[in-house]
mmCIF file of C-alpha atoms in Angstrom:
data_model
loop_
_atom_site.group_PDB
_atom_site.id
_atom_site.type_symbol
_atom_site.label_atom_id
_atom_site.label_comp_id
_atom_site.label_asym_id
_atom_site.label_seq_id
_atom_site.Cartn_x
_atom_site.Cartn_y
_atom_site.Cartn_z
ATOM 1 C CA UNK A 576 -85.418 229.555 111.528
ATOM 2 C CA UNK A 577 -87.126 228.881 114.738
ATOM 3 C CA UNK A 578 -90.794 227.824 113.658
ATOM 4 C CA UNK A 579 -91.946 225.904 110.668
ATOM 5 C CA UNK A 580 -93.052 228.490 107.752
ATOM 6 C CA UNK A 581 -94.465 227.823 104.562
ATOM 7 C CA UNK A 582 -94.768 229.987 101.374
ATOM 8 C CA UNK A 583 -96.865 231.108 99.676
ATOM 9 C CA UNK A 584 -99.412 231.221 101.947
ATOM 10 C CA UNK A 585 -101.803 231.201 98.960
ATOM 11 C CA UNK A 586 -101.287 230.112 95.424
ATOM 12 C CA UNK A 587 -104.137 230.289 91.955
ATOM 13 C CA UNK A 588 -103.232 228.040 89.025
ATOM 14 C CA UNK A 589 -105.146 226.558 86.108
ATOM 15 C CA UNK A 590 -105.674 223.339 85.833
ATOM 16 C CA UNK A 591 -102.622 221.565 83.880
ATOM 17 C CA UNK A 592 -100.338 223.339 85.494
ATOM 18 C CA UNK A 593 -97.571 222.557 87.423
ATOM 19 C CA UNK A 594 -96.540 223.668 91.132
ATOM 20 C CA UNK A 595 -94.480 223.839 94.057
ATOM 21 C CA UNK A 596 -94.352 225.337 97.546
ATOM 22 C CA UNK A 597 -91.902 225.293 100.434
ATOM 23 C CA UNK A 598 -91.793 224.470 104.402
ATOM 24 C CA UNK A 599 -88.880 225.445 105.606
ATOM 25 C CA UNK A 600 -88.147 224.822 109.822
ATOM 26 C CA UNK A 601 -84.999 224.430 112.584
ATOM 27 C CA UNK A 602 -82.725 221.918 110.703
ATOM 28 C CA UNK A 603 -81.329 221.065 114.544
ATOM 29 C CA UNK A 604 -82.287 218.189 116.082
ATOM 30 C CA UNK A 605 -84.942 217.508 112.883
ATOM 31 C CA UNK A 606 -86.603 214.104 113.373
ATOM 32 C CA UNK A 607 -88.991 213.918 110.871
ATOM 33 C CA UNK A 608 -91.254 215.765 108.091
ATOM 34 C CA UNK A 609 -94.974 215.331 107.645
ATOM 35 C CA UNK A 610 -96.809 216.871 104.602
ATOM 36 C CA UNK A 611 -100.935 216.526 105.128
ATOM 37 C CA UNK A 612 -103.399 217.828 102.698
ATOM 38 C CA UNK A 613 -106.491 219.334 104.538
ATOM 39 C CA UNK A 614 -109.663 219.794 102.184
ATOM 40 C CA UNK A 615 -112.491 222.228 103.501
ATOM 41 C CA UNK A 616 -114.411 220.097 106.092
ATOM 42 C CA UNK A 617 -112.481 217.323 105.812
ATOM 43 C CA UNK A 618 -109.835 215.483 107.925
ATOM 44 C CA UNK A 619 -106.593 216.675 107.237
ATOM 45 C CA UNK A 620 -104.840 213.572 105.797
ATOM 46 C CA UNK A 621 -101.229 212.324 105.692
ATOM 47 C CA UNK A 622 -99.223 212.576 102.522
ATOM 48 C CA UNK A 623 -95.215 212.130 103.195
ATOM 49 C CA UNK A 624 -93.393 211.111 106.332
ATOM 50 C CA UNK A 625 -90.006 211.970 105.468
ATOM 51 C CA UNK A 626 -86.761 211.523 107.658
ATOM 52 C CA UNK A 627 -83.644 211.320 106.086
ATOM 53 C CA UNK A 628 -81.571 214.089 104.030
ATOM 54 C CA UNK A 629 -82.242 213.816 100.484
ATOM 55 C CA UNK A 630 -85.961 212.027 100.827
ATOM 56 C CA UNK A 631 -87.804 211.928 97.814
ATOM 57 C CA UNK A 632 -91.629 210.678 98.322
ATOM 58 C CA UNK A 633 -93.793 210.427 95.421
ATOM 59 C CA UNK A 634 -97.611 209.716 95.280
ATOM 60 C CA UNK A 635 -99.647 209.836 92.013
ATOM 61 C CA UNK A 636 -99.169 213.821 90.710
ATOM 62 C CA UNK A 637 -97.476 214.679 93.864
ATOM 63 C CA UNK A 638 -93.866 214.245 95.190
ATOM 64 C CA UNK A 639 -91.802 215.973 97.853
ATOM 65 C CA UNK A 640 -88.270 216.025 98.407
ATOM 66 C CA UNK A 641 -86.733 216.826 101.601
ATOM 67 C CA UNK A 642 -83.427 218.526 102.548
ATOM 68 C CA UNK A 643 -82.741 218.653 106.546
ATOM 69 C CA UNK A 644 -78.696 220.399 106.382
ATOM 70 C CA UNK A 645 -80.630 223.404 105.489
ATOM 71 C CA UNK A 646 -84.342 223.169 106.825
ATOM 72 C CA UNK A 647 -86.757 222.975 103.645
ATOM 73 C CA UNK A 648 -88.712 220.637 101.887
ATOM 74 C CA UNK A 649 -90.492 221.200 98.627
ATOM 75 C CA UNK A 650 -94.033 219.925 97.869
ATOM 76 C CA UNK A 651 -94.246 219.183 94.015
ATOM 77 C CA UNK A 652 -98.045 218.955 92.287
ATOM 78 C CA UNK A 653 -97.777 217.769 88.677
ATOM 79 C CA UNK A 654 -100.397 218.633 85.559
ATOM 80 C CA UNK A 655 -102.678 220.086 88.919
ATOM 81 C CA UNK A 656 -106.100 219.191 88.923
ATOM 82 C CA UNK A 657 -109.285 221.137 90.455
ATOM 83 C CA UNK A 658 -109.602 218.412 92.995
ATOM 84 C CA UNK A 659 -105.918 219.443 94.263
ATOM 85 C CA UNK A 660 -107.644 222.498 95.981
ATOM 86 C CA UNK A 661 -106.618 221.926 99.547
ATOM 87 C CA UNK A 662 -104.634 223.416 102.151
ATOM 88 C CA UNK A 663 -101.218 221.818 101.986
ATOM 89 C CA UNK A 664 -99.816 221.344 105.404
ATOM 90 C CA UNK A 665 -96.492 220.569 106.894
ATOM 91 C CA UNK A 666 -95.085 219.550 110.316
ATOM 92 C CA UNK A 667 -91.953 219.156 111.563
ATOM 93 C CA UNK A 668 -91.555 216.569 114.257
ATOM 94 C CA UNK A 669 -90.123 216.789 117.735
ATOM 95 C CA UNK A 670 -92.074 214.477 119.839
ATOM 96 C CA UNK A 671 -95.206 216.527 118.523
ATOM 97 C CA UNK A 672 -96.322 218.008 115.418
ATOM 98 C CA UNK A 673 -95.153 221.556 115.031
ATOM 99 C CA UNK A 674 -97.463 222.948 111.885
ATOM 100 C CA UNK A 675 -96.480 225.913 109.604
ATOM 101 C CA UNK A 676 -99.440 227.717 108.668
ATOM 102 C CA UNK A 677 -100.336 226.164 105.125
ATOM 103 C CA UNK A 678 -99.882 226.813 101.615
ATOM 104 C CA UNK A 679 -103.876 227.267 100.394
ATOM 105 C CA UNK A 680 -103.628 225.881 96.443
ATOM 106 C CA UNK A 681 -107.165 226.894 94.317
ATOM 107 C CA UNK A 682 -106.986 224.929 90.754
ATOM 108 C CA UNK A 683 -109.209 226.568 88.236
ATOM 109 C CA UNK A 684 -110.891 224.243 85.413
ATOM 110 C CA UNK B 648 -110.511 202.704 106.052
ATOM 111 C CA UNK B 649 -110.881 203.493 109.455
ATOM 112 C CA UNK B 650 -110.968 206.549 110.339
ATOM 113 C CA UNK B 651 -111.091 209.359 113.735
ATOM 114 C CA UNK B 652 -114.551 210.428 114.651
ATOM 115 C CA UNK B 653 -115.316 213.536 116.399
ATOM 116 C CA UNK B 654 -118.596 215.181 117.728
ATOM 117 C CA UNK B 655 -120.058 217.768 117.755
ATOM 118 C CA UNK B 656 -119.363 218.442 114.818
ATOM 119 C CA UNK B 657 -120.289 222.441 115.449
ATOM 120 C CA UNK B 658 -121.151 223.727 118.991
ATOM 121 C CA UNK B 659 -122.368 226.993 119.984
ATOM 122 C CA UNK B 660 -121.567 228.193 123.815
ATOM 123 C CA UNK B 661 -121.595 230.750 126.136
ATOM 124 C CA UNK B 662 -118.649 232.269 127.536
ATOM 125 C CA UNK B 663 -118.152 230.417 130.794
ATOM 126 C CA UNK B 664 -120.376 227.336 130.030
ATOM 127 C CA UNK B 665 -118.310 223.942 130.132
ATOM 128 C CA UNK B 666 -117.756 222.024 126.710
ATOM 129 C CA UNK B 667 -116.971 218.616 126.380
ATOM 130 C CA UNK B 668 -115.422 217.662 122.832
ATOM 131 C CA UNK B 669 -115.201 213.818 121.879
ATOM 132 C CA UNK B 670 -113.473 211.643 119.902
ATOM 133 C CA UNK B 671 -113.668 208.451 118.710
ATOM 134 C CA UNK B 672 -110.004 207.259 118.019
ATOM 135 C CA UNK B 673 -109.084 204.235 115.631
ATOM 136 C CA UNK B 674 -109.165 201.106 117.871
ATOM 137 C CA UNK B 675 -105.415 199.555 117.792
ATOM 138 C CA UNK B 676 -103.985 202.711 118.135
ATOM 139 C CA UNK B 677 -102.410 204.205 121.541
ATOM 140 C CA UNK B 678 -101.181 207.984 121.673
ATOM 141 C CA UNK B 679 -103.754 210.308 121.257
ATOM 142 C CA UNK B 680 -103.817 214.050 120.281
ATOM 143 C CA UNK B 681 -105.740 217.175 120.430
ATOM 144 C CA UNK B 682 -104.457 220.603 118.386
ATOM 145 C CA UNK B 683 -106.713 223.024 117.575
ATOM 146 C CA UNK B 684 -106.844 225.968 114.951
ATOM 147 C CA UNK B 685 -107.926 229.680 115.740
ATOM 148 C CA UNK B 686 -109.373 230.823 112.622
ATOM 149 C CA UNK B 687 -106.429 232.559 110.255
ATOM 150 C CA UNK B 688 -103.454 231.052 112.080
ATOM 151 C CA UNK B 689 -101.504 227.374 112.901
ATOM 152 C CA UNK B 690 -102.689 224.053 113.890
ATOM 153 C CA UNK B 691 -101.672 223.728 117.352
ATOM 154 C CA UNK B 692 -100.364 221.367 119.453
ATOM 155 C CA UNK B 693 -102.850 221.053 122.776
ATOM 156 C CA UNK B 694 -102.217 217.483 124.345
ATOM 157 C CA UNK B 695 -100.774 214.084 124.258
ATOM 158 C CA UNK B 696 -102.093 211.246 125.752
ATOM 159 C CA UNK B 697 -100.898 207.877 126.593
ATOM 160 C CA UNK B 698 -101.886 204.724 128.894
ATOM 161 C CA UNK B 699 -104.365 207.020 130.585
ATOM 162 C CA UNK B 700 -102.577 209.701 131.353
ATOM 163 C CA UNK B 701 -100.887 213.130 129.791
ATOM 164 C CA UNK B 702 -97.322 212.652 127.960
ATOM 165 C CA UNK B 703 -96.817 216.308 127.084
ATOM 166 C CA UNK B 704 -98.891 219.439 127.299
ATOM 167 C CA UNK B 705 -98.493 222.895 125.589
ATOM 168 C CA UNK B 706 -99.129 226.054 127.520
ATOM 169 C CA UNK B 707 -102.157 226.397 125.845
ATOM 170 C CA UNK B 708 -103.594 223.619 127.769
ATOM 171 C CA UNK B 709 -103.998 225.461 131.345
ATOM 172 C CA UNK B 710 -106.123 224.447 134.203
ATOM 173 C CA UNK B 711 -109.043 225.060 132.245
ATOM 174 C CA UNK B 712 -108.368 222.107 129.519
ATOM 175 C CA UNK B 713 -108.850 218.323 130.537
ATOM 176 C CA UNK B 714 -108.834 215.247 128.750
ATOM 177 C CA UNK B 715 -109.853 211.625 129.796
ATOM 178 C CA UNK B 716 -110.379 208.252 128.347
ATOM 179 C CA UNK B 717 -113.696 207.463 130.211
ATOM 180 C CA UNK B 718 -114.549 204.172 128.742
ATOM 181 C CA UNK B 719 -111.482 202.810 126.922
ATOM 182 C CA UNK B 720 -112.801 204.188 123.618
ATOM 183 C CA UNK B 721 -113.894 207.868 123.585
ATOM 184 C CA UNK B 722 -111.166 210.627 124.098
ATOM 185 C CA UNK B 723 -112.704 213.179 125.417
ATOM 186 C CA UNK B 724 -111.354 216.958 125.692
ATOM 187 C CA UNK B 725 -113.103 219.034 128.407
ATOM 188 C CA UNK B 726 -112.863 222.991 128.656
ATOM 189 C CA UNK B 727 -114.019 223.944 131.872
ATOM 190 C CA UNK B 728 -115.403 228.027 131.704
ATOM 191 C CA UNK B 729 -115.100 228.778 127.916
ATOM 192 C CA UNK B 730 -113.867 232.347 126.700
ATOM 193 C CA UNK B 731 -114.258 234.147 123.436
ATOM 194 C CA UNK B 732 -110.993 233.050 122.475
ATOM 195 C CA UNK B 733 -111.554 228.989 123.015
ATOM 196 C CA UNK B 734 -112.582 229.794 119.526
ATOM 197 C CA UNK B 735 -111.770 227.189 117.078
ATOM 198 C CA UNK B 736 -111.742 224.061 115.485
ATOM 199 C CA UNK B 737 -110.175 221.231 117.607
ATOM 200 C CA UNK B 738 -108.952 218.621 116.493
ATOM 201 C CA UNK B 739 -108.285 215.075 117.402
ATOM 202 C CA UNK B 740 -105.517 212.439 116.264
ATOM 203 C CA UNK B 741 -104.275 209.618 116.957
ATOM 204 C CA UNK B 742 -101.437 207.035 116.505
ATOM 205 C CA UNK B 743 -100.028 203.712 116.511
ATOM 206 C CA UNK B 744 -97.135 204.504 118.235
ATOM 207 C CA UNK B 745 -95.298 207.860 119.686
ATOM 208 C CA UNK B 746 -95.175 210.688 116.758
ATOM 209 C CA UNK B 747 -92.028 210.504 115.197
ATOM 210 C CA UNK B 748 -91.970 208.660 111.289
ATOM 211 C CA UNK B 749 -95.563 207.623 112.634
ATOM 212 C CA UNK B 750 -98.485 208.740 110.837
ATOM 213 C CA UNK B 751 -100.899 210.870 112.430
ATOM 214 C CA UNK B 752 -104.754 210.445 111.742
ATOM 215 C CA UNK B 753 -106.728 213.419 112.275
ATOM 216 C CA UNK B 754 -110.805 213.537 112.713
ATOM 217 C CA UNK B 755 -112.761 216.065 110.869
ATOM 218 C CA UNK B 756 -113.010 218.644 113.864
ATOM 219 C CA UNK B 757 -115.130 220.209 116.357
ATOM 220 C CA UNK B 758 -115.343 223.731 115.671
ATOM 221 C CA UNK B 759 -116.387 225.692 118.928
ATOM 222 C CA UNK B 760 -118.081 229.171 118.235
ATOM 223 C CA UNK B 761 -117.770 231.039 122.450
ATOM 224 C CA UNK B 762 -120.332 233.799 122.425
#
């Protein structure tokens, strides 16, 4: 993998429901992961740092767990709620932020 | 909280008129950012700034693209002659220290419409 991707690109659940997506980039030379949740007109805003093999982050309904041997990370949203509609975002880190190009979540009520 | 301010907040050009994007970065914090996101595909990476002057830059950022720190609180990014594909929303960022397990903190955008 030469570029960070993420899949699926676009995801519809009901509300209550659980979900997960995946980045997946270059495990060489990996530094560090950033997960950012971007809301329409909003700032896109930092959710995980992650750096070492076998991370697991946790905030509220969400957690991520990180894997750098083989390049993914999984974003985890628990019981998801309408105001989880965002654009989930990751980034792997060189001495920049290299973006994939989002996983776009809708929560129905 | 504090936060990254940018303005405009939407501007409207013509194709070869000079825009000047700001941004208002959170006070302690020294590297600076701009990416920017063409409507359907990545956030990306534009510039880096530090003590005044530009760490990295992508090859996005061509002769056209400046930045400066005029006043020691505005970060401003500059495109000289705009063309229909300067299209999109910039962003700005910034950051205690050098991106690596450091956070990022993005402003809202400036999204640039080049007629």
């Amino acid at each position: 993998i030469l570029n960070v991707e993420q899949s699926p690109q676009s995801l519809h659940v009901q509300e209550g429901d659980s979900t997960n997506f995946t980045c997946s980039f270059p495990s060489s030379n990996f530094y560090a992961l950033h997960w950012y949740r971007w809301e329409t007109a909003k700032s896109p805003e930092a959710l995980f740092v992650m750096t070492l093999n076998g991370d697991e982050k946790k905030k509220g309904r969400i957690s991520a767990t990180l894997n750098t041997k083989e390049g993914y990370s999984y974003l985890y949203i628990k019981g998801s709620q309408p105001e989880d509609s965002a654009t989930y975002l990751c980034a792997r880190n060189t001495d920049k932020l290299i973006f994939g190009t989002g996983t776009r979540l809708q929560v129905f009520p | 909280e504090p936060e990254v301010t940018q303005t405009p907040s939407h501007q409207v050009t013509q194709m070869g008129q000079e825009v000047i994007l700001r941004c208002v970065p959170i006070s302690n914090h020294l590297y600076f950012y701009w990416y920017r996101q063409i409507l359907g595909q990545k956030v990306e990476f534009l510039v880096s700034f530090y003590n005044n002057e530009i760490s990295e830059k992508s090859e996005i950022f061509d002769d056209q693209f400046s930045v400066e720190r005029p006043d020691g609180s505005n970060f401003t990014l500059k495109i000289r002659s705009t063309k229909l594909e300067d299209s999109a929303m910039y962003f700005c960022a910034s950051s205690e220290t050098r991106t690596g397990a450091n956070v990022l903190t993005f402003g809202a955008g400036s999204r640039l419409t080049v007629l």
